[in-house]
Coordinates of C-alpha atoms and ligand atoms in Angstrom, one line a residue:
Chain A
X1 CA 129.2 -10.4 35.2
X2 CA 131.7 -10.6 38.0
X3 CA 133.2 -7.4 39.3
X4 CA 135.2 -6.7 42.4
X5 CA 132.9 -5.6 45.3
X6 CA 133.2 -1.9 46.1
X7 CA 132.1 -2.6 49.7
X8 CA 132.6 -5.7 51.9
X9 CA 131.0 -5.9 55.3
X10 CA 132.1 -8.7 57.6
X11 CA 130.6 -9.8 61.0
X12 CA 129.4 -6.4 61.8
X13 CA 127.7 -6.0 65.2
X14 CA 126.5 -2.9 67.1
X15 CA 125.7 -2.7 70.8
X16 CA 124.4 0.6 72.1
X17 CA 125.5 1.1 75.7
X18 CA 122.5 1.4 78.1
X19 CA 121.7 0.7 81.7
X20 CA 121.1 -3.0 81.5
X21 CA 124.0 -4.6 79.6
X22 CA 123.6 -2.8 76.2
X23 CA 121.1 -2.7 73.5
X24 CA 122.0 -5.1 70.7
X25 CA 121.0 -3.4 67.5
X26 CA 122.8 -5.4 64.8
X27 CA 124.2 -8.9 65.0
X28 CA 126.8 -10.5 62.8
X29 CA 126.0 -8.8 59.5
X30 CA 128.0 -9.7 56.4
X31 CA 127.4 -8.8 52.8
X32 CA 129.1 -7.5 49.7
X33 CA 128.1 -4.8 47.2
X34 CA 129.3 -4.6 43.6
X35 CA 129.3 -1.5 41.5
X36 CA 125.9 -0.5 40.2
X37 CA 124.1 -3.0 42.5
X38 CA 120.8 -1.9 43.9
X39 CA 120.6 -3.6 47.3
X40 CA 117.7 -3.5 49.6
X41 CA 117.5 -4.2 53.3
X42 CA 114.1 -5.2 54.4
X43 CA 113.2 -5.3 58.0
X44 CA 110.6 -4.3 60.6
X45 CA 111.1 -1.0 62.5
X46 CA 113.7 -1.3 65.2
X47 CA 115.7 -4.0 63.3
X48 CA 118.7 -1.6 63.0
X49 CA 118.2 -0.4 59.4
X50 CA 119.0 3.2 60.1
X51 CA 121.9 2.2 62.3
X52 CA 123.4 0.1 59.4
X53 CA 123.2 3.1 57.1
X54 CA 124.7 5.4 59.7
X55 CA 127.6 3.0 59.9
X56 CA 128.1 2.8 56.2
X57 CA 128.1 6.6 56.1
X58 CA 130.6 6.5 58.9
X59 CA 128.4 8.6 61.2
X60 CA 128.8 5.7 63.7
X61 CA 131.4 3.1 64.4
X62 CA 130.5 -0.5 64.7
X63 CA 131.1 -2.3 68.0
X64 CA 132.8 -5.2 66.2
X65 CA 133.3 -6.3 62.6
X66 CA 134.8 -4.6 59.6
X67 CA 133.8 -2.5 56.7
X68 CA 136.1 -2.5 53.7
X69 CA 135.7 -0.1 50.8
X70 CA 137.5 -0.7 47.5
X71 CA 140.9 1.0 47.5
X72 CA 140.7 1.4 51.2
X73 CA 139.3 4.9 51.1
X74 CA 136.0 6.1 52.2
X75 CA 133.8 6.7 49.1
X76 CA 131.8 9.8 48.4
X77 CA 128.3 9.3 49.8
X78 CA 124.9 10.6 48.9
X79 CA 122.3 10.0 51.6
X80 CA 118.6 10.4 51.7
X81 CA 117.1 10.4 55.1
X82 CA 113.8 9.1 56.4
X83 CA 112.6 12.7 56.7
X84 CA 113.6 14.8 53.7
X85 CA 115.9 16.8 56.0
X86 CA 115.9 19.9 53.8
X87 CA 117.2 23.1 55.3
X88 CA 114.2 25.3 55.6
X89 CA 116.3 28.5 55.1
X90 CA 117.5 27.3 51.7
X91 CA 115.5 27.4 48.5
X92 CA 115.1 24.2 46.5
X93 CA 118.0 25.3 44.3
X94 CA 120.3 26.0 47.3
X95 CA 119.4 22.8 49.1
X96 CA 120.3 20.8 46.0
X97 CA 123.6 22.5 45.4
X98 CA 124.7 22.2 49.1
X99 CA 127.1 19.2 48.5
X100 CA 128.9 21.1 45.7
X101 CA 129.2 24.2 48.0
X102 CA 130.8 22.0 50.6
X103 CA 133.3 20.7 48.0
X104 CA 134.2 24.3 47.2
X105 CA 132.8 24.2 43.6
X106 CA 132.4 27.5 41.9
X107 CA 128.9 29.0 42.1
X108 CA 128.2 29.1 38.4
X109 CA 129.0 25.4 37.8
X110 CA 127.1 24.5 41.0
X111 CA 124.0 26.2 39.7
X112 CA 124.2 24.6 36.3
X113 CA 124.6 21.1 37.8
X114 CA 121.7 21.8 40.3
X115 CA 119.5 22.8 37.4
X116 CA 120.3 19.5 35.7
X117 CA 119.3 17.7 38.8
X118 CA 116.1 19.7 39.1
X119 CA 115.3 18.6 35.5
X120 CA 116.1 15.0 36.4
X121 CA 113.7 14.9 39.3
X122 CA 111.1 16.9 37.5
X123 CA 110.9 20.0 39.7
X124 CA 111.2 22.7 37.0
X125 CA 109.7 25.9 38.1
X126 CA 110.3 25.2 41.8
X127 CA 113.9 26.3 41.9
X128 CA 113.2 29.3 44.2
X129 CA 110.5 27.7 46.3
X130 CA 111.0 27.3 50.1
X131 CA 110.9 23.8 51.5
X132 CA 107.8 24.8 53.5
X133 CA 105.9 25.1 50.3
X134 CA 106.7 21.6 49.0
X135 CA 104.5 18.5 49.3
X136 CA 106.1 15.4 50.9
X137 CA 106.8 13.8 47.5
X138 CA 108.4 17.0 46.1
X139 CA 110.6 17.4 49.2
X140 CA 111.8 13.8 48.9
X141 CA 112.7 14.4 45.2
X142 CA 114.7 17.4 46.3
X143 CA 116.5 15.2 48.8
X144 CA 117.2 12.7 46.1
X145 CA 118.6 15.4 43.8
X146 CA 120.8 16.6 46.6
X147 CA 122.1 13.1 47.3
X148 CA 123.0 12.7 43.6
X149 CA 124.5 16.1 42.6
X150 CA 128.1 15.5 43.7
X151 CA 128.1 12.2 41.8
X152 CA 128.7 10.0 44.8
X153 CA 130.1 6.5 44.6
X154 CA 127.4 5.1 46.9
X155 CA 123.9 6.2 47.5
X156 CA 122.3 5.4 50.9
X157 CA 118.5 5.6 51.1
X158 CA 116.8 5.3 54.5
X159 CA 113.1 4.6 53.9
X160 CA 113.0 7.5 51.6
X161 CA 109.4 7.1 50.7
X162 CA 108.1 6.0 54.1
X163 CA 106.2 9.2 54.8
X164 CA 104.5 9.4 51.5
X165 CA 101.0 8.2 50.6
X166 CA 100.7 5.0 48.6
X167 CA 100.1 6.6 45.2
X168 CA 102.9 9.1 45.5
X169 CA 105.2 6.4 46.8
X170 CA 104.6 4.2 43.7
X171 CA 105.2 7.1 41.4
X172 CA 108.5 7.7 43.3
X173 CA 109.6 4.1 42.7
X174 CA 109.3 4.6 39.0
X175 CA 111.3 7.9 39.3
X176 CA 114.0 6.3 41.4
X177 CA 114.3 3.3 39.1
X178 CA 114.6 5.7 36.1
X179 CA 117.2 7.9 37.8
X180 CA 119.1 4.8 39.0
X181 CA 119.3 3.5 35.4
X182 CA 120.2 6.9 34.0
X183 CA 122.9 7.6 36.6
X184 CA 124.3 4.0 37.0
X185 CA 124.8 4.4 40.8
X186 CA 125.4 1.8 43.5
X187 CA 122.5 2.0 45.9
X188 CA 121.8 0.6 49.3
X189 CA 118.3 1.2 50.4
X190 CA 116.5 0.2 53.6
X191 CA 112.7 -0.2 53.7
X192 CA 110.0 -2.1 55.5
X193 CA 107.9 -2.4 52.3
X194 CA 108.1 -5.8 50.5
X195 CA 106.7 -4.3 47.3
X196 CA 109.2 -1.5 47.3
X197 CA 112.2 -3.7 47.8
X198 CA 111.1 -6.1 45.0
X199 CA 110.2 -3.3 42.6
X200 CA 113.6 -1.6 43.0
X201 CA 116.3 -4.0 44.1
X202 CA 118.6 -6.6 42.5
X203 CA 119.0 -8.2 45.8
X204 CA 116.9 -8.1 49.0
X205 CA 118.5 -8.9 52.4
X206 CA 115.9 -9.5 55.1
X207 CA 116.7 -8.3 58.6
X208 CA 115.1 -9.9 61.7
X209 CA 113.6 -8.2 64.7
X210 CA 116.2 -6.8 67.1
X211 CA 119.0 -7.6 67.1
X212 CA 119.0 -7.3 63.3
X213 CA 120.5 -10.4 61.6
X214 CA 120.4 -11.3 58.0
X215 CA 117.8 -14.0 57.7
X216 CA 117.4 -14.2 53.9
X217 CA 119.4 -13.2 50.9
X218 CA 117.1 -13.1 47.9
X219 CA 118.2 -12.4 44.3
X220 CA 115.5 -10.5 42.5
X221 CA 115.5 -11.8 39.0
X222 CA 112.8 -9.6 37.6
X223 CA 113.5 -8.1 34.2
X224 CA 114.3 -4.4 33.8
X225 CA 113.1 -1.8 33.2
X226 CA 110.3 -2.7 35.6
X227 CA 106.9 -1.3 34.9
X228 CA 104.1 -0.8 37.4
X229 CA 102.2 -3.9 36.3
X230 CA 105.2 -6.2 37.1
X231 CA 103.7 -6.4 40.6
X232 CA 100.8 -8.4 39.3
X233 CA 102.9 -11.1 37.7
X234 CA 103.1 -14.6 39.4
X235 CA 106.8 -14.4 39.8
X236 CA 106.6 -11.2 41.7
X237 CA 104.0 -12.8 43.9
X238 CA 106.2 -15.8 44.5
X239 CA 109.2 -13.6 45.6
X240 CA 106.9 -11.5 47.7
X241 CA 105.7 -14.6 49.5
X242 CA 109.3 -15.7 50.2
X243 CA 110.0 -12.3 51.7
X244 CA 106.9 -12.2 53.8
X245 CA 107.6 -15.7 55.2
X246 CA 111.2 -14.6 56.1
X247 CA 109.9 -11.5 57.9
X248 CA 107.6 -13.5 60.2
Chain B
X1 CA 69.3 29.9 43.0
X2 CA 70.8 32.6 45.1
X3 CA 73.8 34.6 44.1
X4 CA 76.4 35.6 46.6
X5 CA 78.2 38.9 46.1
X6 CA 81.8 38.3 45.2
X7 CA 84.1 39.5 47.9
X8 CA 87.4 40.9 46.8
X9 CA 90.0 41.1 49.5
X10 CA 92.7 43.7 49.1
X11 CA 95.5 43.0 51.6
X12 CA 97.2 46.4 50.8
X13 CA 93.9 48.2 51.5
X14 CA 93.5 46.3 54.8
X15 CA 97.0 47.4 55.7
X16 CA 96.3 51.0 54.9
X17 CA 93.1 50.8 57.0
X18 CA 95.0 49.5 60.0
X19 CA 97.6 52.3 59.6
X20 CA 94.8 54.8 59.7
X21 CA 93.4 53.3 62.8
X22 CA 96.7 53.6 64.5
X23 CA 97.2 57.2 63.5
X24 CA 93.7 58.0 64.6
X25 CA 94.3 56.4 68.0
X26 CA 97.5 58.3 68.5
X27 CA 95.8 61.6 67.5
X28 CA 93.0 61.0 69.9
X29 CA 95.4 60.2 72.7
X30 CA 97.3 63.5 72.1
X31 CA 94.0 65.4 71.9
X32 CA 92.9 64.0 75.3
X33 CA 96.2 64.9 76.7
X34 CA 96.0 68.5 75.4
X35 CA 92.5 68.9 76.6
X36 CA 93.3 67.5 80.1
X37 CA 96.3 69.7 80.5
X38 CA 94.5 72.9 79.5
X39 CA 91.1 72.4 81.2
X40 CA 91.8 70.3 84.2
X41 CA 93.6 73.1 86.1
X42 CA 96.6 70.9 86.7
X43 CA 99.8 72.9 87.0
X44 CA 101.8 73.2 83.8
X45 CA 104.7 72.2 86.0
X46 CA 103.0 68.8 86.6
X47 CA 101.5 68.1 83.2
X48 CA 102.6 70.3 80.3
X49 CA 100.5 70.1 77.2
X50 CA 101.7 68.3 74.1
X51 CA 102.0 71.6 72.3
X52 CA 104.3 72.9 75.1
X53 CA 106.4 69.8 74.8
X54 CA 106.6 70.2 71.0
X55 CA 107.7 73.8 71.2
X56 CA 110.3 72.9 73.8
X57 CA 111.5 70.2 71.5
X58 CA 111.8 72.7 68.6
X59 CA 113.9 75.0 70.8
X60 CA 116.2 72.2 71.9
X61 CA 116.6 71.1 68.3
X62 CA 117.5 74.6 67.2
X63 CA 120.1 75.2 69.9
X64 CA 121.5 71.8 69.3
X65 CA 121.8 70.7 72.9
X66 CA 119.4 67.8 72.4
X67 CA 121.7 66.1 69.8
X68 CA 124.6 65.9 72.1
X69 CA 122.5 64.0 74.7
X70 CA 120.9 61.7 72.1
X71 CA 124.4 61.1 70.7
X72 CA 125.8 60.1 74.0
X73 CA 123.0 57.8 75.0
X74 CA 122.9 56.2 71.5
X75 CA 126.6 55.6 71.6
X76 CA 126.4 54.0 75.0
X77 CA 123.5 51.8 73.9
X78 CA 125.1 50.7 70.7
X79 CA 128.5 50.1 72.2
X80 CA 126.9 48.2 75.1
X81 CA 124.9 46.1 72.6
X82 CA 128.1 45.3 70.6
X83 CA 130.0 44.3 73.7
X84 CA 127.2 42.4 75.4
X85 CA 126.0 40.6 72.2
X86 CA 129.5 39.6 71.2
X87 CA 130.4 38.1 74.5
X88 CA 127.0 36.5 75.0
X89 CA 127.1 34.9 71.6
X90 CA 130.6 33.5 71.9
X91 CA 130.0 32.2 75.5
X92 CA 126.5 30.9 74.6
X93 CA 127.9 28.9 71.6
X94 CA 130.7 27.4 73.8
X95 CA 128.3 26.5 76.5
X96 CA 125.8 25.0 74.0
X97 CA 128.7 22.8 72.7
X98 CA 130.2 21.7 75.9
X99 CA 128.2 20.2 78.8
X100 CA 131.4 20.4 81.0
X101 CA 131.7 24.1 80.4
X102 CA 128.0 24.5 81.2
X103 CA 128.6 22.8 84.5
X104 CA 131.5 25.0 85.3
X105 CA 129.8 28.2 84.4
X106 CA 126.2 27.5 85.4
X107 CA 126.5 28.9 89.0
X108 CA 127.8 32.2 87.6
X109 CA 125.2 32.3 84.8
X110 CA 122.4 31.7 87.2
X111 CA 123.7 34.4 89.5
X112 CA 124.2 36.8 86.7
X113 CA 120.5 36.3 85.9
X114 CA 119.4 36.6 89.5
X115 CA 121.2 39.9 90.1
X116 CA 119.1 42.8 88.9
X117 CA 121.5 44.9 86.9
X118 CA 119.5 48.0 87.9
X119 CA 120.4 47.3 91.5
X120 CA 124.1 47.0 91.0
X121 CA 124.2 50.0 88.6
X122 CA 125.0 52.4 91.4
X123 CA 128.0 50.3 92.2
X124 CA 129.2 50.2 88.6
X125 CA 128.9 54.0 88.4
X126 CA 130.8 54.3 91.6
X127 CA 133.6 52.0 90.4
X128 CA 133.9 53.2 86.8
X129 CA 132.9 56.8 87.1
X130 CA 130.5 59.3 85.6
X131 CA 131.7 58.8 82.0
X132 CA 130.3 56.7 79.2
X133 CA 132.3 53.6 80.2
X134 CA 130.1 52.7 83.2
X135 CA 126.9 53.0 81.1
X136 CA 128.4 50.9 78.3
X137 CA 129.1 48.3 80.9
X138 CA 125.6 48.4 82.4
X139 CA 124.1 48.1 78.9
X140 CA 126.4 45.2 78.1
X141 CA 125.4 43.4 81.3
X142 CA 121.7 43.9 80.8
X143 CA 121.9 42.7 77.2
X144 CA 124.1 39.8 78.0
X145 CA 121.7 37.4 79.6
X146 CA 118.8 37.2 77.1
X147 CA 121.2 36.9 74.2
X148 CA 123.2 34.2 76.0
X149 CA 120.2 32.1 76.8
X150 CA 118.7 32.5 73.4
X151 CA 122.1 31.5 71.8
X152 CA 122.3 28.4 73.9
X153 CA 118.7 27.4 73.2
X154 CA 119.1 28.2 69.5
X155 CA 122.2 26.1 69.1
X156 CA 120.9 23.2 71.1
X157 CA 117.7 23.2 69.0
X158 CA 119.6 22.4 65.8
X159 CA 118.2 19.1 64.6
X160 CA 120.7 16.2 64.8
X161 CA 119.7 15.2 61.3
X162 CA 121.4 18.3 59.9
X163 CA 124.7 17.2 61.6
X164 CA 124.2 13.8 60.0
X165 CA 123.7 15.3 56.6
X166 CA 126.8 17.5 56.9
X167 CA 128.9 14.7 58.3
X168 CA 127.9 12.3 55.5
X169 CA 129.1 15.0 53.1
X170 CA 132.4 15.4 55.0
X171 CA 131.7 19.0 55.9
X172 CA 134.2 20.9 58.0
X173 CA 133.5 22.4 61.4
X174 CA 133.5 25.8 59.9
X175 CA 131.0 24.8 57.2
X176 CA 128.7 23.3 59.8
X177 CA 128.9 26.5 61.8
X178 CA 128.2 28.8 58.8
X179 CA 125.8 26.6 56.8
X180 CA 123.8 25.0 59.6
X181 CA 124.2 26.3 63.1
X182 CA 124.1 30.0 62.4
X183 CA 121.0 29.9 60.1
X184 CA 119.2 27.4 62.3
X185 CA 119.8 29.3 65.5
X186 CA 119.1 32.7 63.9
X187 CA 115.3 33.0 64.7
X188 CA 115.8 32.3 68.4
X189 CA 119.0 34.4 68.5
X190 CA 117.3 37.4 66.9
X191 CA 114.4 37.1 69.4
X192 CA 117.0 37.5 72.2
X193 CA 118.6 40.4 70.4
X194 CA 115.2 42.1 70.0
X195 CA 114.6 42.0 73.8
X196 CA 118.3 43.0 74.4
X197 CA 118.0 46.1 72.2
X198 CA 115.2 47.6 74.3
X199 CA 116.7 46.5 77.6
X200 CA 119.9 48.2 76.5
X201 CA 118.2 51.6 76.4
X202 CA 116.9 51.1 79.9
X203 CA 120.4 50.2 81.1
X204 CA 121.9 53.4 79.6
X205 CA 119.2 55.6 81.2
X206 CA 119.4 54.0 84.6
X207 CA 123.2 54.5 84.5
X208 CA 122.8 58.1 83.5
X209 CA 120.2 58.9 86.1
X210 CA 122.5 57.6 88.8
X211 CA 125.5 59.7 87.7
X212 CA 126.6 61.1 84.4
X213 CA 127.8 64.1 82.5
X214 CA 125.7 63.8 79.4
X215 CA 122.9 61.7 77.9
X216 CA 119.1 61.7 77.9
X217 CA 119.0 60.4 81.5
X218 CA 121.2 63.2 82.5
X219 CA 119.0 65.6 80.5
X220 CA 116.0 64.4 82.5
X221 CA 117.8 65.2 85.8
X222 CA 119.0 68.6 84.6
X223 CA 115.5 69.6 83.4
X224 CA 113.8 68.3 86.5
X225 CA 116.2 70.3 88.8
X226 CA 115.6 73.4 86.6
X227 CA 111.8 72.9 86.7
X228 CA 111.8 72.5 82.9
X229 CA 109.0 69.9 82.8
X230 CA 108.4 70.1 79.0
X231 CA 112.1 69.2 78.5
X232 CA 111.7 66.1 80.8
X233 CA 108.9 65.0 78.4
X234 CA 111.0 65.7 75.4
X235 CA 113.8 63.5 76.8
X236 CA 111.3 60.7 77.7
X237 CA 109.9 60.8 74.1
X238 CA 113.4 60.7 72.7
X239 CA 114.1 57.6 74.8
X240 CA 110.9 56.0 73.5
X241 CA 111.9 56.7 69.9
X242 CA 115.4 55.4 70.5
X243 CA 114.1 52.1 71.9
X244 CA 111.4 51.8 69.1
X245 CA 114.1 52.5 66.5
X246 CA 116.4 49.8 67.8
X247 CA 113.5 47.4 68.1
X248 CA 112.5 48.3 64.5
X249 CA 116.0 47.7 63.2
X250 CA 116.1 44.2 64.7
X251 CA 112.5 43.5 63.6
X252 CA 113.4 44.5 60.0
X253 CA 116.5 42.3 60.1
X254 CA 114.3 39.4 61.3
X255 CA 111.9 40.0 58.4
X256 CA 114.7 40.1 55.9
X257 CA 116.8 37.2 57.2
X258 CA 113.9 34.9 58.1
X259 CA 111.9 35.1 55.0
X260 CA 112.0 31.3 54.8
X261 CA 109.9 31.0 57.9
X262 CA 106.2 30.3 57.9
X263 CA 104.2 33.5 57.6
X264 CA 102.8 34.2 61.0
Ligands
LIG301 N1 122.2 6.3 69.1 C1 121.5 5.4 69.7 N2 121.7 5.1 71.0 C2 121.0 4.1 71.6 N3 120.1 3.3 70.9 C3 119.9 3.5 69.6 C4 120.6 4.5 68.9 N4 120.2 4.5 67.6 C5 119.3 3.5 67.5 N5 119.2 2.9 68.7 C6 118.3 1.7 69.0 O1 118.7 0.7 68.1 C7 117.6 0.0 67.6 C8 117.6 0.0 66.1 O2 117.3 1.4 65.7 P1 117.2 1.8 64.1 O3 118.5 1.5 63.5 O4 116.8 3.2 64.1 O5 116.1 0.9 63.6 P2 115.2 1.0 62.2 O6 115.8 2.1 61.4 O7 115.2 -0.3 61.6 O8 113.8 1.3 62.7 C9 116.3 0.7 68.2 O9 115.9 -0.1 69.3 C10 116.9 2.0 68.6 O10 116.2 2.4 69.8
LIG302 MG1 115.0 3.9 60.7

């Protein structure tokens, strides 16, 4: 299947100004993303993963290089942050419908859509809860629902499960994988977990220690839908070993 | 096997108990006061009994003179709050948003904090006369600083991640203001307002004591000059209730608006 890439990044570098000649965060990054791809950037902390996502969301401009979106217009973006980043003064329902409010959608439709998202991420009964009463996993599911509700062209996930315990995290992989298949989204996710990237992605790009450079571009040819036990197959092990070697 | 008695905790019952304790404490205080003023031999002129104060209060209510003074003081306090809070909020927001503006204004802001408003109140009364205007000004000045500081701190404390979120969703400046900055800064802002509300009552009374035509501060002066000590006490109690009332309004607003916060 060949489709036109919806996003092309060419020779992207980022240098943060500092007192001694600038902090080189990303170096010569190039890649392409096709519609409905699930791309994972894998890298140690400090390799510029968050910086890369901030650039793609145009929260930050690169020092050099170019980013081209299809049709030359910036796509609608849904972003999930490292911390769930929920507004503590909004209920679960109101947090999820925030993007629709910002678009000026009418209240009734916004609530109906938010309810659909709440069903999708399995949070029925928590519509009126405050964020302070949610567990880490529930909060991240709210954040995912919020990132999906306005039907964005591109979903950006910044270590969305980094703060969760191992068991919850693996459960969230299944959820995300299911949601991704149901919603047919283009996803760019960054993580420092090898298992997470292999379980979820079509393609894993390994970033080096600072300055972040793409060291390996690995196609993940594991069949879908992926079940939990895929992690114990020899092929999964082989891919994991490749990634591990690239990281070191 | 030993069996523990089951303890059932009734929050509402505990609350009622605390309420009773408070009333009891107040009652005892009044009783002590009454006993002291009657049996200690202190002149009624120095320490009138609570009953004397109460009957003076009833007289003042019946002839209506009390309401005029309460009305004047309340108007000064409320107008002063409106002016002071409005200016402090607008300026505080601008300062929080612009480091340059902060640099330009900081000498004046520091000075405005360092000058005790009470000390310049006589000047303000001299300049702006015995009418309500000078008192409104004193109230506004005294309210200004705590609200200003809390607005600045509140806006500066808005987590950057919320701005990232709003920017990634292409939110407008106005949406960021109404959906992030105001609700995020509200707890700290209301804390400043709570302090400002009680300070404002002090400001009005200080102004009135210095020079005025009406108001509770003026009433204290009039009663003192006429050796009407029970009336002085009536005025003092009215001021206490005024301050408590304003404090209570802000506290209620906090409770209603900040339901999302952790129960303290
Ligand atoms: N706004 C910024 N200003 C200066 N340095 C920054 C900024 N953002 C990130 N950095 C630096 O860039 C490097 C990469 O950061 P980041 O993208 O957060 O890495 P990661 O998300 O992979 O842990 C880090 O050394 C970090 O300190
Ligand atoms: Mg990061």
